[in-house]
Tab-separated table of C-alpha atoms in Angstrom:
chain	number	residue	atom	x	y	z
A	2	UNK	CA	5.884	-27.007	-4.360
A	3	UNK	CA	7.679	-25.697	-1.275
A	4	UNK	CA	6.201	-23.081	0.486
A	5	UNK	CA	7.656	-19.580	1.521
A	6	UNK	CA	7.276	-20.499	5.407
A	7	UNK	CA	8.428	-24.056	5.230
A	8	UNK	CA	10.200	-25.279	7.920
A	9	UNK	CA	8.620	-22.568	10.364
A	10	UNK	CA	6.233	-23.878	13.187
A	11	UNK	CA	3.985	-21.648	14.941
A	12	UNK	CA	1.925	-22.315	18.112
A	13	UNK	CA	-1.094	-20.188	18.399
A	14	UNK	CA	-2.183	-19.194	20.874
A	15	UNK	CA	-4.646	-16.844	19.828
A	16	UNK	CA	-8.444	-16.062	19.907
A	17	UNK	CA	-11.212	-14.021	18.215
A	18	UNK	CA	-9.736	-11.794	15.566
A	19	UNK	CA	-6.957	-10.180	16.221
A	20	UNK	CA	-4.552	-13.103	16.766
A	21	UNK	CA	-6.151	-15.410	14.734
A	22	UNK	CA	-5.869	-12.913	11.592
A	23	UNK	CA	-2.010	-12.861	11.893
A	24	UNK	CA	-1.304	-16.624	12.640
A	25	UNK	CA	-4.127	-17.339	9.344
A	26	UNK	CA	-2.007	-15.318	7.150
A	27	UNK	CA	1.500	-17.026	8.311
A	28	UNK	CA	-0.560	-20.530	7.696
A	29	UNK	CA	-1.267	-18.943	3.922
A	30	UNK	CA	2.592	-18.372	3.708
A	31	UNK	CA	3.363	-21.916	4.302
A	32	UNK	CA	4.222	-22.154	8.109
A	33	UNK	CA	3.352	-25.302	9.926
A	34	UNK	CA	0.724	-22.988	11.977
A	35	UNK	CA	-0.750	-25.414	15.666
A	36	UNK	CA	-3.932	-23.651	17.294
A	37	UNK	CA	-3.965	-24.856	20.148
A	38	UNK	CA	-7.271	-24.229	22.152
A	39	UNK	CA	-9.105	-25.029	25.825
A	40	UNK	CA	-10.808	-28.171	25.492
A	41	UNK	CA	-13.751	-26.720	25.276
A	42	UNK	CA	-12.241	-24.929	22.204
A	43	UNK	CA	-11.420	-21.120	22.280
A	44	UNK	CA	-14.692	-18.437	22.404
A	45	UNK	CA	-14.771	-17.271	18.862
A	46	UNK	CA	-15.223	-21.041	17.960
A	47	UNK	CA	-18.339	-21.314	19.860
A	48	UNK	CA	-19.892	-18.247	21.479
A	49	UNK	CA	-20.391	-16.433	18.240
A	50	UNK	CA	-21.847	-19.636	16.169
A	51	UNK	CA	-25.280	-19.072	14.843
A	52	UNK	CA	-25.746	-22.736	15.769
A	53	UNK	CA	-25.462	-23.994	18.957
A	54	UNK	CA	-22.969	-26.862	19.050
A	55	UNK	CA	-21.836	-25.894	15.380
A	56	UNK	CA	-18.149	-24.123	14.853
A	57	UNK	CA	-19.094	-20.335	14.122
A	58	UNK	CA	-18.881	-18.640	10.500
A	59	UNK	CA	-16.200	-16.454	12.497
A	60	UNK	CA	-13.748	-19.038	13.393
A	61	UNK	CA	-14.203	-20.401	9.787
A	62	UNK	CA	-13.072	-17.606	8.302
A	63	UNK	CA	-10.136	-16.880	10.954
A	64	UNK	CA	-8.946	-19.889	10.848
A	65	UNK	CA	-8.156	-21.987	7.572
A	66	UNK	CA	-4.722	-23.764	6.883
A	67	UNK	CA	-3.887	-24.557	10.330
A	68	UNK	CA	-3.653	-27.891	12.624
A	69	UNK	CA	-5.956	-27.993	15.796
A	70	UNK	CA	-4.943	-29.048	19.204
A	71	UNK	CA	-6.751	-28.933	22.315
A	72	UNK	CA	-4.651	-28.728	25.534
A	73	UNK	CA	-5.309	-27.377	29.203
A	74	UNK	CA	-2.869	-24.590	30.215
A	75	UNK	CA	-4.467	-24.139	33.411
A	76	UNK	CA	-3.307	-27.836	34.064
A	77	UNK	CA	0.148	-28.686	35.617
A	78	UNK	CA	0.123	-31.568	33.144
A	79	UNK	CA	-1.116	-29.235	30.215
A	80	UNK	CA	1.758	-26.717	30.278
A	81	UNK	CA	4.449	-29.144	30.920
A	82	UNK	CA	2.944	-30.175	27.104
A	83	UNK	CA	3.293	-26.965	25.791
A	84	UNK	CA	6.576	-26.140	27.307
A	85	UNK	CA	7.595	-29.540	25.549
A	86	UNK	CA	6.576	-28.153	22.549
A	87	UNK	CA	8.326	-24.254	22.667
A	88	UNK	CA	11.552	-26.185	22.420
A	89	UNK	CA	10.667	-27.870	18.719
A	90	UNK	CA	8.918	-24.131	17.704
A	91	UNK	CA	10.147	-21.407	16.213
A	92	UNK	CA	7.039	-18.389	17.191
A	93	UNK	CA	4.626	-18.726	19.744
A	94	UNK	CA	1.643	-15.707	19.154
A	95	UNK	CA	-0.771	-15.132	21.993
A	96	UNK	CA	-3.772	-12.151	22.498
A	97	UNK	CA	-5.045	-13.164	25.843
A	98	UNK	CA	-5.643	-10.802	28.361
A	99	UNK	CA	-2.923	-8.464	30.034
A	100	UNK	CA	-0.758	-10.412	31.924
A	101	UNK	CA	-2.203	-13.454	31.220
A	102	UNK	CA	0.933	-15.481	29.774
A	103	UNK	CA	2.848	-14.482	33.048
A	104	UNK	CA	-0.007	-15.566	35.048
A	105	UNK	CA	0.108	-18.784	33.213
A	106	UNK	CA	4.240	-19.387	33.719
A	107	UNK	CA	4.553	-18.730	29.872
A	108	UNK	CA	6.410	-15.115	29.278
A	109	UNK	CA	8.741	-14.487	26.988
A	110	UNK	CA	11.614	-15.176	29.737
A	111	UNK	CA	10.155	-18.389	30.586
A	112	UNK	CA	9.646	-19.001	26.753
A	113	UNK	CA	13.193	-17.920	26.178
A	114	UNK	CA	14.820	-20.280	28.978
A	115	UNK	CA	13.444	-22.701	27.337
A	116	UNK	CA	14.425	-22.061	23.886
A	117	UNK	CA	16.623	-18.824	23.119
A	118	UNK	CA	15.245	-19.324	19.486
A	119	UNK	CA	11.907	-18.334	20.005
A	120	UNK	CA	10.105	-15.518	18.722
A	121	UNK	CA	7.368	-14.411	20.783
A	122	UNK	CA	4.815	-12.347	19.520
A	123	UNK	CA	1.591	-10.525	21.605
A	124	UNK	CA	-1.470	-8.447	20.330
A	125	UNK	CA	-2.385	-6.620	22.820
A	126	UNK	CA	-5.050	-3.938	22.828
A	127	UNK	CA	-3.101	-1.145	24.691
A	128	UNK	CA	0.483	-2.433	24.662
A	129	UNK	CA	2.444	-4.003	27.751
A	130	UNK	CA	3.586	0.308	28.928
A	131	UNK	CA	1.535	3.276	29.189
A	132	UNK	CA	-1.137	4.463	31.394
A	133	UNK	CA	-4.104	1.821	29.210
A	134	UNK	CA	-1.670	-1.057	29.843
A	135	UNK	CA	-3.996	-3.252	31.630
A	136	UNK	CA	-7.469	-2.155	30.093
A	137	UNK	CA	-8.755	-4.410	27.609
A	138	UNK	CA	-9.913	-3.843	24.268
A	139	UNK	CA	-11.803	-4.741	20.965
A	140	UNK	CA	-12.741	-3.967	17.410
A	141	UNK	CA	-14.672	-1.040	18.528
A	142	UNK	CA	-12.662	0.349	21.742
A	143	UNK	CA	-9.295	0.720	19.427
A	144	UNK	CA	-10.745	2.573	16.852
A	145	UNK	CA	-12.460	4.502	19.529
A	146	UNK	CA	-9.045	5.139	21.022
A	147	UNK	CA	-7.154	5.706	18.014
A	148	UNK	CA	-9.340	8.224	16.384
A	149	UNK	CA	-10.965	6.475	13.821
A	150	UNK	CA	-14.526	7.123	15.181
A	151	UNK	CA	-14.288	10.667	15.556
A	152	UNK	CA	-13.274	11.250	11.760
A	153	UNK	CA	-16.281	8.354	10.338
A	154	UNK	CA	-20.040	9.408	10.223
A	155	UNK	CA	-21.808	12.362	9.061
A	156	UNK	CA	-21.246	16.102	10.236
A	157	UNK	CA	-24.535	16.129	11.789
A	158	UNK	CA	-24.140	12.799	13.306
A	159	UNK	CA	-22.377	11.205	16.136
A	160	UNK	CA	-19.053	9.123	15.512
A	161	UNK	CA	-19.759	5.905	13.702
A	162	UNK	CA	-17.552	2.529	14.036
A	163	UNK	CA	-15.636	2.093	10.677
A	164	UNK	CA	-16.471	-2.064	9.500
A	165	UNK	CA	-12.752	-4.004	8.391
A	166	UNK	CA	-10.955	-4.863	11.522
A	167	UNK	CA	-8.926	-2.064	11.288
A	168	UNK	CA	-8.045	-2.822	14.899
A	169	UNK	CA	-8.484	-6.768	14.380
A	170	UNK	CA	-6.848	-7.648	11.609
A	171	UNK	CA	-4.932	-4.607	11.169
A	172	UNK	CA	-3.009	-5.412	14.243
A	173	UNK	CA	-2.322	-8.723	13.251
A	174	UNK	CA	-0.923	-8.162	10.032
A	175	UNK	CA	1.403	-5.719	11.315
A	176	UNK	CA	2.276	-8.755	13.691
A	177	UNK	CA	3.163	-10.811	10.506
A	178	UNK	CA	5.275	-7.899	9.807
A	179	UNK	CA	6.850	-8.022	12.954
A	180	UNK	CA	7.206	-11.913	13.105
A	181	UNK	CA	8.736	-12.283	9.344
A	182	UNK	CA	11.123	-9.528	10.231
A	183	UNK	CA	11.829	-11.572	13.180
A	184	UNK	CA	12.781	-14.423	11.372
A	185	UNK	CA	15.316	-13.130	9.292
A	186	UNK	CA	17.160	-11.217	11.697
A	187	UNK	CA	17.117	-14.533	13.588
A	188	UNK	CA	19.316	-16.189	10.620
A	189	UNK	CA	21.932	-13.380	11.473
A	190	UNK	CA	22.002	-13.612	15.147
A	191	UNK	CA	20.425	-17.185	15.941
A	192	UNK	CA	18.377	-16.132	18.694
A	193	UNK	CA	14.796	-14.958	18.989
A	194	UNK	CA	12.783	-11.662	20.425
A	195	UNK	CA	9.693	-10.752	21.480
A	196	UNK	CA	7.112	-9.046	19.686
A	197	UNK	CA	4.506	-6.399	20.607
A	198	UNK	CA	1.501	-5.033	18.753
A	199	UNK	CA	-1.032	-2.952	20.181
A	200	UNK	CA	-4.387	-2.512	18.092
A	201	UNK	CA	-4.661	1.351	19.131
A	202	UNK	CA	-1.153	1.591	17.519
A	203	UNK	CA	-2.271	-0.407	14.665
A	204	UNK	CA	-5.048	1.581	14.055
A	205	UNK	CA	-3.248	5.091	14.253
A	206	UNK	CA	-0.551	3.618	11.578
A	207	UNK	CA	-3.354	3.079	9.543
A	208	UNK	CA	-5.300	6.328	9.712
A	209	UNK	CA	-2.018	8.658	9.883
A	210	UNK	CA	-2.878	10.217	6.498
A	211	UNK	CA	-6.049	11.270	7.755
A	212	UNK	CA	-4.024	13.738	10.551
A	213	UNK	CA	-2.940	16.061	7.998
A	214	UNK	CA	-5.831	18.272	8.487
A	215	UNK	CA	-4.993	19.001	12.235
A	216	UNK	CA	-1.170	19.718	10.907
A	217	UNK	CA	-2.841	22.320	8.606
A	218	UNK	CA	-4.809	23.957	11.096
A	219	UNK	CA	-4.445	22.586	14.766
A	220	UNK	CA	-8.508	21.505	14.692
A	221	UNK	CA	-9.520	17.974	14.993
A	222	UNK	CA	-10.733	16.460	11.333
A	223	UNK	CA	-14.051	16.778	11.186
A	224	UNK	CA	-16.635	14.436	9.967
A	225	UNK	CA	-17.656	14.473	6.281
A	226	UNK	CA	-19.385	11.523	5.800
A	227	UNK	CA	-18.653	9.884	1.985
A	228	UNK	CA	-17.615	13.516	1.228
A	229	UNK	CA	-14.148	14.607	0.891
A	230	UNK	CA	-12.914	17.989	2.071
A	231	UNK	CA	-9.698	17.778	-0.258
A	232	UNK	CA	-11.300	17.139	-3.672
A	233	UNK	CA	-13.892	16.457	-5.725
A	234	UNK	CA	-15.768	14.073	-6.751
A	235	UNK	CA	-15.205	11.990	-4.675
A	236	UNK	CA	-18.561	10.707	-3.323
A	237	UNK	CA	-21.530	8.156	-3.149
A	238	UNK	CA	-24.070	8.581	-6.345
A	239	UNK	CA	-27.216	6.799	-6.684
A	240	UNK	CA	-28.126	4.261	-9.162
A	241	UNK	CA	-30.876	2.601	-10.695
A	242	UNK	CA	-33.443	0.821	-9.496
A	243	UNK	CA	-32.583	2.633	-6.056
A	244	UNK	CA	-32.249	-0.388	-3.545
A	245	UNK	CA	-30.252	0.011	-0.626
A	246	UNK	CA	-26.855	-0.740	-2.347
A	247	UNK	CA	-27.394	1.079	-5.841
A	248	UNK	CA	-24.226	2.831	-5.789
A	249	UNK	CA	-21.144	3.983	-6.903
A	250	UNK	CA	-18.257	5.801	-5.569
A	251	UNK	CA	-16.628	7.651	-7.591
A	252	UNK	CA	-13.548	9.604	-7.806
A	253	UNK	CA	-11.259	12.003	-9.510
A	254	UNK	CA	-8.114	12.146	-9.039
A	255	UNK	CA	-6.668	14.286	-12.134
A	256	UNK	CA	-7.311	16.673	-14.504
A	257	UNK	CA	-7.689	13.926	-17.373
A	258	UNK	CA	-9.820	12.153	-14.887
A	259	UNK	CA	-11.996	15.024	-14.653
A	260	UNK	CA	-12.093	15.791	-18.443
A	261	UNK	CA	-13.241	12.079	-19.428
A	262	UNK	CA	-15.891	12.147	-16.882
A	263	UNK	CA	-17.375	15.622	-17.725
A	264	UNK	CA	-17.506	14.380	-21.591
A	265	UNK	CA	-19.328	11.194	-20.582
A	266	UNK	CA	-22.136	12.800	-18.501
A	267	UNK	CA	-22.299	15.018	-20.973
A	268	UNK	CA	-21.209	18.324	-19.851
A	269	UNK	CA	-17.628	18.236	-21.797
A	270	UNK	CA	-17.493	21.955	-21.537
A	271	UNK	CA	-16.889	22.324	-17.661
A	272	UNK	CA	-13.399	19.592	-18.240
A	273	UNK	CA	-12.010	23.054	-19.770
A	274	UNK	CA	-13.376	24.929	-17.450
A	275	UNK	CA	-10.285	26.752	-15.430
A	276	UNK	CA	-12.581	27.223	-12.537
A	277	UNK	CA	-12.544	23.367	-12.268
A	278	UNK	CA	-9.280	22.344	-12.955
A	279	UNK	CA	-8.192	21.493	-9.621
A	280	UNK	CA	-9.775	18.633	-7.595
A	281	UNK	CA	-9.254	21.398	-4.400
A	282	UNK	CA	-11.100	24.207	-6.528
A	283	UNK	CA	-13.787	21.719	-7.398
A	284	UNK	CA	-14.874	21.399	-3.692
A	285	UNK	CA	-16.477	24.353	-3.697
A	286	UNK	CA	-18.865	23.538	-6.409
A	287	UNK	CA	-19.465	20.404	-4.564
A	288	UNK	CA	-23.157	20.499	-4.558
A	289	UNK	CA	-23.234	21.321	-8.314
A	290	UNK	CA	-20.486	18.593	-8.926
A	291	UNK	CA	-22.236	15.865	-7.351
A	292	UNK	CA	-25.795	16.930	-8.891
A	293	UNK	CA	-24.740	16.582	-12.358
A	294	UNK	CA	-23.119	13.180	-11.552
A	295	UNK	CA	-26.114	11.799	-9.926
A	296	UNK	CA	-28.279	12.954	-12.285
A	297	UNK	CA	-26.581	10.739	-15.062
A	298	UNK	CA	-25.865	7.751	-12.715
A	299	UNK	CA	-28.868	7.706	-11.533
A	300	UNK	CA	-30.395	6.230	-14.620
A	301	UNK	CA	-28.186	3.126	-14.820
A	302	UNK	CA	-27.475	0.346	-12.877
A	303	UNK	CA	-24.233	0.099	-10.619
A	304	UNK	CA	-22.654	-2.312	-12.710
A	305	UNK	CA	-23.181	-0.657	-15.674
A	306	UNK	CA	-21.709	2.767	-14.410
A	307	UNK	CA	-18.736	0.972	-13.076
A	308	UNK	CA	-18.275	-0.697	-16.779
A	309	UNK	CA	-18.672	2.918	-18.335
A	310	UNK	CA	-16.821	4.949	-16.160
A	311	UNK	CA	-13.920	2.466	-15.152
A	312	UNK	CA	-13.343	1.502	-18.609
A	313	UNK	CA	-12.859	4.820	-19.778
A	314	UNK	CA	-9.841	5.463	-16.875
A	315	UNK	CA	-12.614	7.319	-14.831
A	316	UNK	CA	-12.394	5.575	-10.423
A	317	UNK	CA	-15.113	3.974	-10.330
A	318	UNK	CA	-16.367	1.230	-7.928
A	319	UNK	CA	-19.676	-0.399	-7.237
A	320	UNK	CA	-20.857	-0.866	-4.214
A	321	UNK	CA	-21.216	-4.399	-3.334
A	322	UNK	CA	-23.283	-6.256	-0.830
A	323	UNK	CA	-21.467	-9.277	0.882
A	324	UNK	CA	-23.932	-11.851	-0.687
A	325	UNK	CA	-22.363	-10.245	-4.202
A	326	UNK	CA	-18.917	-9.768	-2.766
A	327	UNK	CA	-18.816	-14.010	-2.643
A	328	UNK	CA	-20.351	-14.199	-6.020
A	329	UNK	CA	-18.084	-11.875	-7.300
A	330	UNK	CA	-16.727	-13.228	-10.690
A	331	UNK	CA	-13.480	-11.087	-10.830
A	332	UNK	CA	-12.927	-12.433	-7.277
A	333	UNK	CA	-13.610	-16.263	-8.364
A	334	UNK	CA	-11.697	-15.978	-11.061
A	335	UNK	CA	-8.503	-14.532	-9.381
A	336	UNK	CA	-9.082	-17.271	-6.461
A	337	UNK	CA	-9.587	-15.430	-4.100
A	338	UNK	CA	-12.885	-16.874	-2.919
A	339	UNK	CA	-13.009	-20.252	-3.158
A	340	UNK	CA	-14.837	-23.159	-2.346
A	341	UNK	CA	-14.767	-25.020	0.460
A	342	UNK	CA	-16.441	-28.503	2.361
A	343	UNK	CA	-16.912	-28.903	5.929
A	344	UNK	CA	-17.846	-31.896	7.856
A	345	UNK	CA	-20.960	-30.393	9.283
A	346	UNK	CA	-21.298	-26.894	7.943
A	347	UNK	CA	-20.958	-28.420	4.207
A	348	UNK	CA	-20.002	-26.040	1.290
A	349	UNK	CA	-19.545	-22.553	1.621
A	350	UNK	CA	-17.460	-19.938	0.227
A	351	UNK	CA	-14.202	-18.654	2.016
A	352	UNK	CA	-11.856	-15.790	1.437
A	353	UNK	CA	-8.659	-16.308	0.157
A	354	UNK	CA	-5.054	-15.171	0.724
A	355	UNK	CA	-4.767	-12.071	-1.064
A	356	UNK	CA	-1.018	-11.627	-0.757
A	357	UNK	CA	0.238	-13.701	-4.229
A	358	UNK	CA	3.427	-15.210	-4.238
A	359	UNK	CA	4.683	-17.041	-7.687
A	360	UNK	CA	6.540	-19.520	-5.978
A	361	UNK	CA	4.288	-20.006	-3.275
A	362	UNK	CA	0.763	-20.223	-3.829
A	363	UNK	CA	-1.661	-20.830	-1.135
A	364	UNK	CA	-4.116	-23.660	-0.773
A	365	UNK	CA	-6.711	-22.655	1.428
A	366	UNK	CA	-7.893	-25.676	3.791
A	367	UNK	CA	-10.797	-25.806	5.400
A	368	UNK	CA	-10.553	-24.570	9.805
A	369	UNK	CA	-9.860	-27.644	11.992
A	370	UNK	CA	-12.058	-29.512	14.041
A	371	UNK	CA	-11.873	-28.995	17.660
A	372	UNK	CA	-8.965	-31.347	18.285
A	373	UNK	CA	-9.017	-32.995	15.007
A	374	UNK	CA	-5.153	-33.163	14.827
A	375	UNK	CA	-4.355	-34.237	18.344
A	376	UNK	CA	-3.090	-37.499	17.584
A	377	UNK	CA	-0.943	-36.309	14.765
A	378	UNK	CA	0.473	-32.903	16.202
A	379	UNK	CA	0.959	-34.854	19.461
A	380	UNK	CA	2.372	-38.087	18.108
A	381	UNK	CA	4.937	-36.428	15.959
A	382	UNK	CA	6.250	-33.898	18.071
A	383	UNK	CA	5.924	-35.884	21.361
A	384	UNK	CA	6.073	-39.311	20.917
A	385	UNK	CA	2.474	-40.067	22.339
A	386	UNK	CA	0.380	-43.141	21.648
A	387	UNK	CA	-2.950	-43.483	21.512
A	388	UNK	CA	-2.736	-45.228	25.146
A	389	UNK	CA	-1.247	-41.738	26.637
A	390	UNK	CA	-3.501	-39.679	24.365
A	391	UNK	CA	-6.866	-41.447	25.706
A	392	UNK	CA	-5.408	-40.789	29.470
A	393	UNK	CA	-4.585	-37.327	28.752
A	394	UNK	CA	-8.123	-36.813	27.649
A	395	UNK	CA	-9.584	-38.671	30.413
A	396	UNK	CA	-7.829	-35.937	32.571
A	397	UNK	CA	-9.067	-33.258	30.797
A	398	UNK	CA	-5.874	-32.240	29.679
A	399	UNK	CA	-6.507	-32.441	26.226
């Protein structure tokens, strides 16, 4: 079955997270997606492996549908290779350092001279203007920089780094965004553009509902841990046997909400209660909210509180480890984590695509080899033998 992205070839440049996340998810759409790395293969392949020698967990995950290269930029030899291969591409994606491209001969003018179709995407941490232009940044410095820390942690408490690439992967997704977007305006016009995300704007995109507060009042938001200061419940509650993950969130978002889950805890006769009608008027019985709740969790397991609750229309979510989270069997079933074999790693589990397309579903493939496709990416697209591929390698080009 064709695929939503056929006929689209993207050379990746990309490393780590952030990059890596957006040219994974155009691989899961069907494009023709190159990584092309150092030979010595890119850092996230090797410096974060819990085995030395062994491709990391990290670039596992990052990395699955897409074709591996190795080729020397640095190299005269190398980028004449690459430049070779803009002109048969249709997006090259990069998240090196600032300035790193242009240091390298390889902007977006130089990309465009070479071929006006190109769409030329960068995730950068601070953007290419502004006065953080040529600071660099991960995970943990955008959501510094973008707020996120100072609204996550406890009141009490200092501000606590929020776990889901928010800056990562958020950033690279909205690269997708851009890079799709791209694509079809290039059917209209027949020439490329370049494309710019910055994971501090990525991150403040993806918090901007949690500004409303300073709107409201001019303050920053405060911290309120699982707690929110806009309704209630809407919190953490214990569960039986009391391990370290025994819980549920919970969360009421309506008054029929709140009526089924004051009749299933057994206090039916505060759902016609005036005084808690609203979710707002409910937070400031907060304390007596949450107390009943826990009282009546507490004495079941997650699993069976999520069955209860959720099945009766109540928001209701268990909170699951990451050993669980790959067991899942809602996730198995749906295919979203699936099965895969490496050569050296052997089975393991692997997320999925979770974007579902009916006429395009994704086949997740396990994350090439350093240089496993060298001979095939290089011998299609270039016309090299294995006489010209055993001297390139000699050279440490590839």
């Amino acid at each position: 079955m064709a695929k939503a992205l056929d006929g689209i070839r993207v050379l990746d440049l990309t490393q780590y997270e952030a990059g890596p996340s957006c040219t994974q998810m155009l691989a899961w759409l069907g494009a023709e997606v190159i990584k092309i790395e150092p030979p010595a293969g890119e850092p996230g392949r090797t410096a974060l492996s819990d085995r030395r020698g062994e491709d990391a967990w990290f670039f596992l995950l990052l990395n699955s549908c897409k074709k591996g290269v190795t080729l020397n930029l640095k190299s005269p030899r190398g980028r004449a290779i690459f430049e070779e291969m803009v002109k048969k591409a249709d997006v090259v994606v990069e998240n090196l350092g600032p300035g790193a491209m242009d240091r390298l001969g390889l902007g977006y003018e130089a990309l465009r001279r070479l071929n006006p179709r190109i769409i030329a995407a960068s995730v950068k941490g601070f953007g290419s203007g502004g006065p953080y232009a040529e600071y660099k940044s991960f995970e943990w410095i955008a959501q510094a920089m973008a707020g996120a820390m100072s609204m996550t942690g406890w009141p009490d408490g200092p501000p606590t780094k929020a776990i889901g690439g928010l800056a990562d992967t958020g950033a690279g997704l909205h690269t997708v965004i851009g890079i799709l977007a791209a694509i079809i305006q290039r059917q209209t016009t027949g020439v490329g553009q370049q494309i710019e995300v910055a994971q501090q704007d990525a991150v403040v995109n993806l918090l901007r509902i949690h500004l409303r507060d300073t709107y409201a009042n001019g303050k920053p938001v405060p911290r309120q841990g699982n707690r929110s200061v806009n309704a209630a419940p809407s919190n953490l509650y214990r569960c039986r046997p009391g391990g370290p993950n025994d819980y549920v969130f919970i969360h009421c978002a309506s008054v029929e909400m709140w009526k089924t889950l004051t009749r299933i805890v057994g206090r039916p006769e505060l759902g016609d209660d005036p005084r808690y009608a609203d979710r707002r008027d409910r937070v400031q019985f907060i304390d007596e909210v949450d107390a009943m709740i826990e009282a009546w969790t507490e004495k079941r397991t997650k699993h069976e509180v999520t069955e209860i609750l959720a099945g009766a229309g109540v928001p209701c979510g268990a909170v699951l480890d990451s050993s669980e989270v790959l067991a899942d069997p809602h996730l198995r079933q749906r295919g979203m984590i699936v099965e895969l074999e490496h050569p050296t790693r052997g089975a393991y589990p692997m997320p999925g695509n979770p974007v579902r397309l009916s006429g395009s579903p994704t086949e997740v493939v396990r994350a090439p080899l350093l240089g496993e496709h060298n001979a095939e990416v290089y011998g299609a697209l270039l016309g090299y033998g294995t006489a010209e591929l055993d001297t390139l390698r000699r050279d440490g080009v590839i």
